[in-house]
């Protein structure tokens, strides 16, 4: 009897560090206890057949996959991107997909799907967590056309129970930082969004223009960012440079359980995303302001790529805050049953 493959990959929420990953900067996500699971059998035929518990249309792919961005149904493009990146190493597969990661909420549902599919297809064998994340990042770019960074996929492959992940996106090191006792992480879905077709790619291009002017933003100073002549490019650079500084301060505050600094860093991050990077919306701003004014909330900000999605709050125990209470979990995994 053929063994059943069960691959699970967690979603992620970013505590702080937005739009810094694709310039090689610092981010601080957690892998969360919301998973995408791929279950089924590897088969000796060159096809991938998957049913989704959340989507009406099944997916049928013939290997090798050549043009993942054209696949229908659209959710299958991420599967196709993984298969295309895996090339000749991809096993045929028949099975199902289910998820508890909210789609369109900025919690990396696509990355969780990519990582789970990659593991189910056997692409985790012989690859490190970083290499698997990089494969899935390339798959995302193929599938969506969005020039995303590697944070989402690396958080999913590198999660540590009870810890946030301080990730340097230049050298791809991951440093676990213990989340202090008595801090709850609450995520609230506010506004549906998709990065496909959004201004995300414009922000990537503007950051690239800033680097032409002053060099790598991960190494730039605030004075150098302020010297950029183009006002829009200057604002984008100022956000990235200051956000990297906030990630450092936030990580230090987590280690010392300095909740005042945590809250201040989150508030400043949201203001920077609103005023300098211009990726929030009025609805998201209102949700953050409401949370920041709620007793027991340590800090709050928008989380994710922007233009909608979720807000995140760090809370004292018992704070009356609506949303998903999530906890940091370990990395994606694959097991054989039967």
Short mmCIF file of C-alpha atoms in Angstrom, two decimals:
data_model
loop_
_atom_site.label_atom_id
_atom_site.label_comp_id
_atom_site.label_asym_id
_atom_site.label_seq_id
_atom_site.Cartn_x
_atom_site.Cartn_y
_atom_site.Cartn_z
CA UNK A 1 0.00 0.00 0.00
CA UNK A 2 1.35 3.45 -0.94
CA UNK A 3 2.16 5.63 2.06
CA UNK A 4 0.16 8.79 2.60
CA UNK A 5 2.25 11.96 2.55
CA UNK A 6 1.17 14.66 5.01
CA UNK A 7 2.92 18.01 4.62
CA UNK A 8 2.06 20.95 6.89
CA UNK A 9 3.37 24.50 6.64
CA UNK A 10 2.49 27.35 8.99
CA UNK A 11 1.43 30.81 7.98
CA UNK A 12 3.21 33.78 9.46
CA UNK A 13 2.53 37.17 10.95
CA UNK A 14 5.17 39.85 10.90
CA UNK A 15 5.68 41.60 14.23
CA UNK A 16 7.72 44.39 12.64
CA UNK A 17 9.82 45.04 9.53
CA UNK A 18 7.69 45.73 6.44
CA UNK A 19 9.11 46.08 2.92
CA UNK A 20 12.63 45.59 4.19
CA UNK A 21 13.18 42.01 3.07
CA UNK A 22 13.64 42.59 -0.66
CA UNK A 23 16.37 45.15 0.08
CA UNK A 24 18.25 42.69 2.26
CA UNK A 25 17.11 44.28 5.51
CA UNK A 26 15.74 43.03 8.82
CA UNK A 27 12.34 41.51 9.59
CA UNK A 28 10.81 39.89 12.64
CA UNK A 29 7.98 37.46 11.90
CA UNK A 30 6.60 34.49 13.80
CA UNK A 31 5.38 31.25 12.27
CA UNK A 32 1.82 30.91 13.60
CA UNK A 33 -0.49 28.07 14.60
CA UNK A 34 -2.49 28.29 11.37
CA UNK A 35 -1.43 25.74 8.78
CA UNK A 36 -1.85 24.66 5.20
CA UNK A 37 -1.85 20.87 4.83
CA UNK A 38 -1.29 18.83 1.67
CA UNK A 39 -2.25 15.17 2.02
CA UNK A 40 -2.05 12.41 -0.55
CA UNK A 41 0.17 9.97 -2.43
CA UNK A 42 3.20 10.38 -4.63
CA UNK A 43 2.52 8.56 -7.90
CA UNK A 44 4.52 7.32 -10.87
CA UNK A 45 2.62 9.37 -13.45
CA UNK A 46 3.59 12.89 -14.59
CA UNK A 47 0.57 14.70 -13.16
CA UNK A 48 -0.41 16.61 -10.06
CA UNK A 49 -4.06 16.31 -9.07
CA UNK A 50 -5.25 18.26 -6.03
CA UNK A 51 -8.61 19.11 -4.57
CA UNK A 52 -8.96 22.10 -2.24
CA UNK A 53 -11.30 22.18 0.72
CA UNK A 54 -11.57 25.95 0.29
CA UNK A 55 -11.79 26.27 -3.51
CA UNK A 56 -14.48 24.82 -5.79
CA UNK A 57 -12.31 23.88 -8.76
CA UNK A 58 -9.81 21.00 -8.58
CA UNK A 59 -6.34 21.28 -10.05
CA UNK A 60 -4.91 19.04 -12.75
CA UNK A 61 -1.34 19.71 -13.89
CA UNK A 62 0.72 17.83 -16.42
CA UNK A 63 4.45 17.76 -15.68
CA UNK A 64 6.72 19.47 -16.51
CA UNK A 65 5.01 22.79 -15.81
CA UNK A 66 6.09 25.55 -18.20
CA UNK A 67 3.87 28.62 -17.60
CA UNK A 68 2.54 28.61 -14.03
CA UNK A 69 1.14 32.16 -14.22
CA UNK A 70 -1.51 31.00 -16.74
CA UNK A 71 -2.80 28.00 -14.75
CA UNK A 72 -6.49 27.73 -13.92
CA UNK A 73 -7.87 27.63 -11.29
CA UNK A 74 -5.80 30.56 -10.05
CA UNK A 75 -4.89 28.96 -6.72
CA UNK A 76 -3.08 26.27 -8.70
CA UNK A 77 -0.55 28.78 -9.99
CA UNK A 78 1.36 28.56 -6.72
CA UNK A 79 1.41 24.78 -7.01
CA UNK A 80 2.56 25.12 -10.59
CA UNK A 81 5.27 27.57 -9.61
CA UNK A 82 6.68 25.07 -7.12
CA UNK A 83 6.53 22.26 -9.67
CA UNK A 84 8.26 24.43 -12.28
CA UNK A 85 11.05 25.32 -9.86
CA UNK A 86 11.43 21.70 -8.80
CA UNK A 87 11.88 20.53 -12.38
CA UNK A 88 12.73 16.87 -12.92
CA UNK A 89 12.86 16.20 -9.15
CA UNK A 90 9.10 16.62 -8.77
CA UNK A 91 7.05 13.51 -7.96
CA UNK A 92 3.60 13.06 -9.44
CA UNK A 93 1.01 13.57 -6.73
CA UNK A 94 -2.67 12.97 -6.02
CA UNK A 95 -4.37 14.39 -2.96
CA UNK A 96 -6.00 17.32 -1.25
CA UNK A 97 -5.24 20.73 0.23
CA UNK A 98 -6.81 22.32 3.28
CA UNK A 99 -5.88 25.42 5.24
CA UNK A 100 -6.63 27.43 8.35
CA UNK A 101 -4.49 30.35 7.11
CA UNK A 102 -6.93 33.12 6.08
CA UNK A 103 -6.63 33.87 2.36
CA UNK A 104 -6.17 37.56 1.53
CA UNK A 105 -5.32 38.52 5.10
CA UNK A 106 -1.61 39.13 4.72
CA UNK A 107 -0.71 36.03 6.74
CA UNK A 108 1.21 34.29 3.96
CA UNK A 109 -1.40 31.85 2.76
CA UNK A 110 0.40 31.57 -0.59
CA UNK A 111 3.79 30.91 1.05
CA UNK A 112 2.27 28.25 3.31
CA UNK A 113 0.75 26.57 0.27
CA UNK A 114 4.05 26.69 -1.62
CA UNK A 115 6.05 25.23 1.25
CA UNK A 116 3.53 22.47 1.95
CA UNK A 117 3.37 21.56 -1.74
CA UNK A 118 7.16 21.54 -2.03
CA UNK A 119 7.45 19.14 0.90
CA UNK A 120 4.66 16.94 -0.43
CA UNK A 121 6.40 16.72 -3.83
CA UNK A 122 9.65 15.65 -2.21
CA UNK A 123 11.50 18.92 -2.76
CA UNK A 124 12.54 19.28 0.85
CA UNK A 125 14.84 16.29 0.59
CA UNK A 126 18.45 17.43 0.60
CA UNK A 127 17.54 21.11 0.98
CA UNK A 128 18.10 23.32 4.00
CA UNK A 129 15.32 25.52 5.37
CA UNK A 130 16.87 28.48 3.55
CA UNK A 131 17.16 26.62 0.25
CA UNK A 132 13.57 25.41 0.47
CA UNK A 133 12.40 28.96 1.22
CA UNK A 134 14.33 30.34 -1.74
CA UNK A 135 12.80 27.74 -4.07
CA UNK A 136 9.32 28.72 -2.86
CA UNK A 137 10.11 32.44 -3.18
CA UNK A 138 11.02 31.85 -6.83
CA UNK A 139 7.80 29.87 -7.23
CA UNK A 140 5.77 32.78 -5.85
CA UNK A 141 7.38 35.18 -8.28
CA UNK A 142 6.69 32.83 -11.19
CA UNK A 143 3.10 32.28 -10.14
CA UNK A 144 2.07 35.83 -9.30
CA UNK A 145 4.52 38.18 -10.97
CA UNK A 146 4.95 39.92 -7.60
CA UNK A 147 8.66 40.61 -6.87
CA UNK A 148 8.34 39.42 -3.27
CA UNK A 149 11.11 39.00 -0.72
CA UNK A 150 11.89 35.77 1.08
CA UNK A 151 10.47 36.53 4.53
CA UNK A 152 7.18 34.65 4.21
CA UNK A 153 8.67 31.42 2.96
CA UNK A 154 11.63 31.54 5.36
CA UNK A 155 9.38 32.09 8.36
CA UNK A 156 7.36 29.03 7.34
CA UNK A 157 10.42 26.79 6.93
CA UNK A 158 12.27 28.11 10.01
CA UNK A 159 9.69 28.63 12.75
CA UNK A 160 10.69 28.04 16.38
CA UNK A 161 8.13 27.23 19.07
CA UNK A 162 7.58 30.20 21.37
CA UNK A 163 9.99 32.47 19.49
CA UNK A 164 9.96 35.36 17.07
CA UNK A 165 12.47 35.15 14.23
CA UNK A 166 14.98 37.95 13.69
CA UNK A 167 15.83 37.43 10.02
CA UNK A 168 18.63 39.19 8.19
CA UNK A 169 17.41 39.02 4.60
CA UNK A 170 20.87 39.77 3.20
CA UNK A 171 22.77 36.81 4.65
CA UNK A 172 19.58 34.80 5.40
CA UNK A 173 20.44 34.14 9.04
CA UNK A 174 17.60 33.41 11.44
CA UNK A 175 17.97 34.24 15.13
CA UNK A 176 15.15 33.01 17.39
CA UNK A 177 14.12 35.54 20.04
CA UNK A 178 11.95 34.28 22.89
CA UNK A 179 8.55 35.93 23.17
CA UNK A 180 8.22 37.04 26.82
CA UNK A 181 5.69 35.35 29.06
CA UNK A 182 2.44 37.22 29.40
CA UNK A 183 2.36 38.75 25.92
CA UNK A 184 -0.48 37.69 23.67
CA UNK A 185 -0.30 38.11 19.90
CA UNK A 186 -3.67 39.07 18.41
CA UNK A 187 -4.29 39.34 14.68
CA UNK A 188 -7.43 40.96 13.33
CA UNK A 189 -8.55 40.69 9.72
CA UNK A 190 -9.71 44.13 8.55
CA UNK A 191 -9.75 44.48 4.77
CA UNK A 192 -9.34 41.95 1.97
CA UNK A 193 -6.38 42.54 -0.28
CA UNK A 194 -4.16 40.88 -2.83
CA UNK A 195 -0.65 41.95 -3.77
CA UNK A 196 -1.24 40.87 -7.36
CA UNK A 197 -2.21 44.03 -9.22
CA UNK A 198 -1.40 46.27 -6.26
CA UNK A 199 1.31 48.94 -6.04
CA UNK A 200 3.68 46.49 -4.35
CA UNK A 201 5.87 46.23 -7.45
CA UNK A 202 6.01 50.04 -7.62
CA UNK A 203 7.42 50.13 -4.09
CA UNK A 204 10.06 47.55 -5.03
CA UNK A 205 11.06 49.68 -8.01
CA UNK A 206 11.19 52.84 -5.90
CA UNK A 207 13.47 51.14 -3.37
CA UNK A 208 15.69 50.01 -6.24
CA UNK A 209 15.87 53.61 -7.43
CA UNK A 210 16.88 54.68 -3.93
CA UNK A 211 19.69 52.14 -3.96
CA UNK A 212 20.95 53.50 -7.27
CA UNK A 213 21.18 56.89 -5.58
CA UNK A 214 22.75 55.99 -2.22
CA UNK A 215 23.72 52.31 -2.27
CA UNK A 216 22.21 49.39 -0.33
CA UNK A 217 19.38 50.56 1.93
CA UNK A 218 20.31 47.95 4.52
CA UNK A 219 23.56 49.90 5.06
CA UNK A 220 22.24 53.43 4.53
CA UNK A 221 21.93 56.10 7.20
CA UNK A 222 18.96 58.36 7.75
CA UNK A 223 21.05 61.30 6.50
CA UNK A 224 21.81 59.47 3.26
CA UNK A 225 18.14 58.64 2.77
CA UNK A 226 17.23 62.29 3.36
CA UNK A 227 19.67 63.38 0.64
CA UNK A 228 17.76 61.70 -2.21
CA UNK A 229 16.45 64.35 -4.59
CA UNK A 230 13.25 62.64 -5.77
CA UNK A 231 10.69 63.24 -3.01
CA UNK A 232 8.82 59.94 -3.47
CA UNK A 233 11.97 57.82 -3.66
CA UNK A 234 13.31 59.71 -0.63
CA UNK A 235 10.24 58.81 1.44
CA UNK A 236 10.49 55.15 0.48
CA UNK A 237 14.16 55.08 1.50
CA UNK A 238 13.45 56.86 4.77
CA UNK A 239 10.87 54.23 5.65
CA UNK A 240 13.18 51.31 4.91
CA UNK A 241 16.16 52.79 6.77
CA UNK A 242 14.09 53.70 9.84
CA UNK A 243 12.22 50.38 9.76
CA UNK A 244 15.49 48.46 9.95
CA UNK A 245 16.39 50.53 13.01
CA UNK A 246 13.01 49.76 14.57
CA UNK A 247 13.48 46.02 14.04
CA UNK A 248 16.77 46.19 15.96
CA UNK A 249 15.13 48.15 18.78
CA UNK A 250 12.17 45.78 18.84
CA UNK A 251 14.36 42.69 19.07
CA UNK A 252 16.32 44.23 21.95
CA UNK A 253 13.08 45.15 23.71
CA UNK A 254 11.76 41.59 23.36
CA UNK A 255 14.92 40.26 24.99
CA UNK A 256 14.56 42.64 27.94
CA UNK A 257 10.73 42.56 28.00
CA UNK A 258 10.58 46.35 27.62
CA UNK A 259 6.95 46.77 26.66
CA UNK A 260 7.09 50.55 26.34
CA UNK A 261 9.73 50.26 23.62
CA UNK A 262 7.78 47.49 21.90
CA UNK A 263 4.70 49.68 21.72
CA UNK A 264 6.60 52.75 20.56
CA UNK A 265 8.34 50.82 17.79
CA UNK A 266 5.06 49.39 16.51
CA UNK A 267 3.38 52.79 16.53
CA UNK A 268 6.29 54.41 14.68
CA UNK A 269 6.30 51.56 12.14
CA UNK A 270 2.64 52.15 11.33
CA UNK A 271 3.13 55.90 10.96
CA UNK A 272 6.07 55.27 8.62
CA UNK A 273 4.05 52.83 6.50
CA UNK A 274 1.25 55.39 6.34
CA UNK A 275 3.19 58.58 5.68
CA UNK A 276 6.46 57.52 4.04
CA UNK A 277 5.70 54.22 2.29
CA UNK A 278 1.99 54.96 1.71
CA UNK A 279 0.73 51.38 1.93
CA UNK A 280 -1.97 51.67 4.58
CA UNK A 281 -5.63 52.54 4.00
CA UNK A 282 -8.04 54.68 6.05
CA UNK A 283 -9.79 51.54 7.25
CA UNK A 284 -6.49 50.02 8.41
CA UNK A 285 -5.44 53.29 10.09
CA UNK A 286 -8.72 53.43 12.02
CA UNK A 287 -8.35 49.83 13.18
CA UNK A 288 -4.81 50.49 14.43
CA UNK A 289 -5.87 53.68 16.25
CA UNK A 290 -8.69 51.80 17.95
CA UNK A 291 -6.33 49.07 19.12
CA UNK A 292 -3.72 51.52 20.34
CA UNK A 293 -6.38 53.17 22.51
CA UNK A 294 -7.58 49.87 24.01
CA UNK A 295 -6.56 49.14 27.62
CA UNK A 296 -4.07 46.29 27.82
CA UNK A 297 -2.73 46.75 24.29
CA UNK A 298 1.07 47.07 24.34
CA UNK A 299 1.32 48.08 20.69
CA UNK A 300 -0.44 47.74 17.34
CA UNK A 301 0.29 48.23 13.66
CA UNK A 302 -0.70 47.03 10.22
CA UNK A 303 1.09 43.84 9.26
CA UNK A 304 1.90 42.41 5.85
CA UNK A 305 2.56 43.88 2.43
CA UNK A 306 -0.06 46.60 2.76
CA UNK A 307 -3.12 47.92 0.92
CA UNK A 308 -5.37 46.02 3.35
CA UNK A 309 -5.05 42.73 5.19
CA UNK A 310 -4.59 42.39 8.94
CA UNK A 311 -3.54 44.44 11.92
CA UNK A 312 -1.52 42.97 14.76
CA UNK A 313 -1.58 43.82 18.46
CA UNK A 314 0.64 42.72 21.30
CA UNK A 315 -1.53 42.54 24.39
CA UNK A 316 -1.40 41.96 28.10
CA UNK A 317 -3.29 38.82 29.19
CA UNK A 318 -7.02 39.40 29.40
CA UNK A 319 -7.11 42.48 27.17
CA UNK A 320 -10.49 42.78 25.47
CA UNK A 321 -9.40 42.64 21.86
CA UNK A 322 -11.25 40.87 19.07
CA UNK A 323 -9.19 38.77 16.69
CA UNK A 324 -7.25 35.55 16.34
CA UNK A 325 -4.93 34.82 19.23
CA UNK A 326 -1.94 33.16 17.62
CA UNK A 327 1.21 31.64 19.02
CA UNK A 328 4.66 31.00 17.57
CA UNK A 329 5.13 27.44 16.31
CA UNK A 330 7.84 25.29 14.78
CA UNK A 331 8.68 24.87 11.10
CA UNK A 332 6.93 23.16 8.22
CA UNK A 333 7.16 19.39 8.27
CA UNK A 334 6.35 16.28 6.27
CA UNK A 335 5.55 12.78 7.50
CA UNK A 336 4.57 9.48 5.90
CA UNK A 337 1.53 7.67 7.26
CA UNK A 338 0.75 4.00 6.71
#
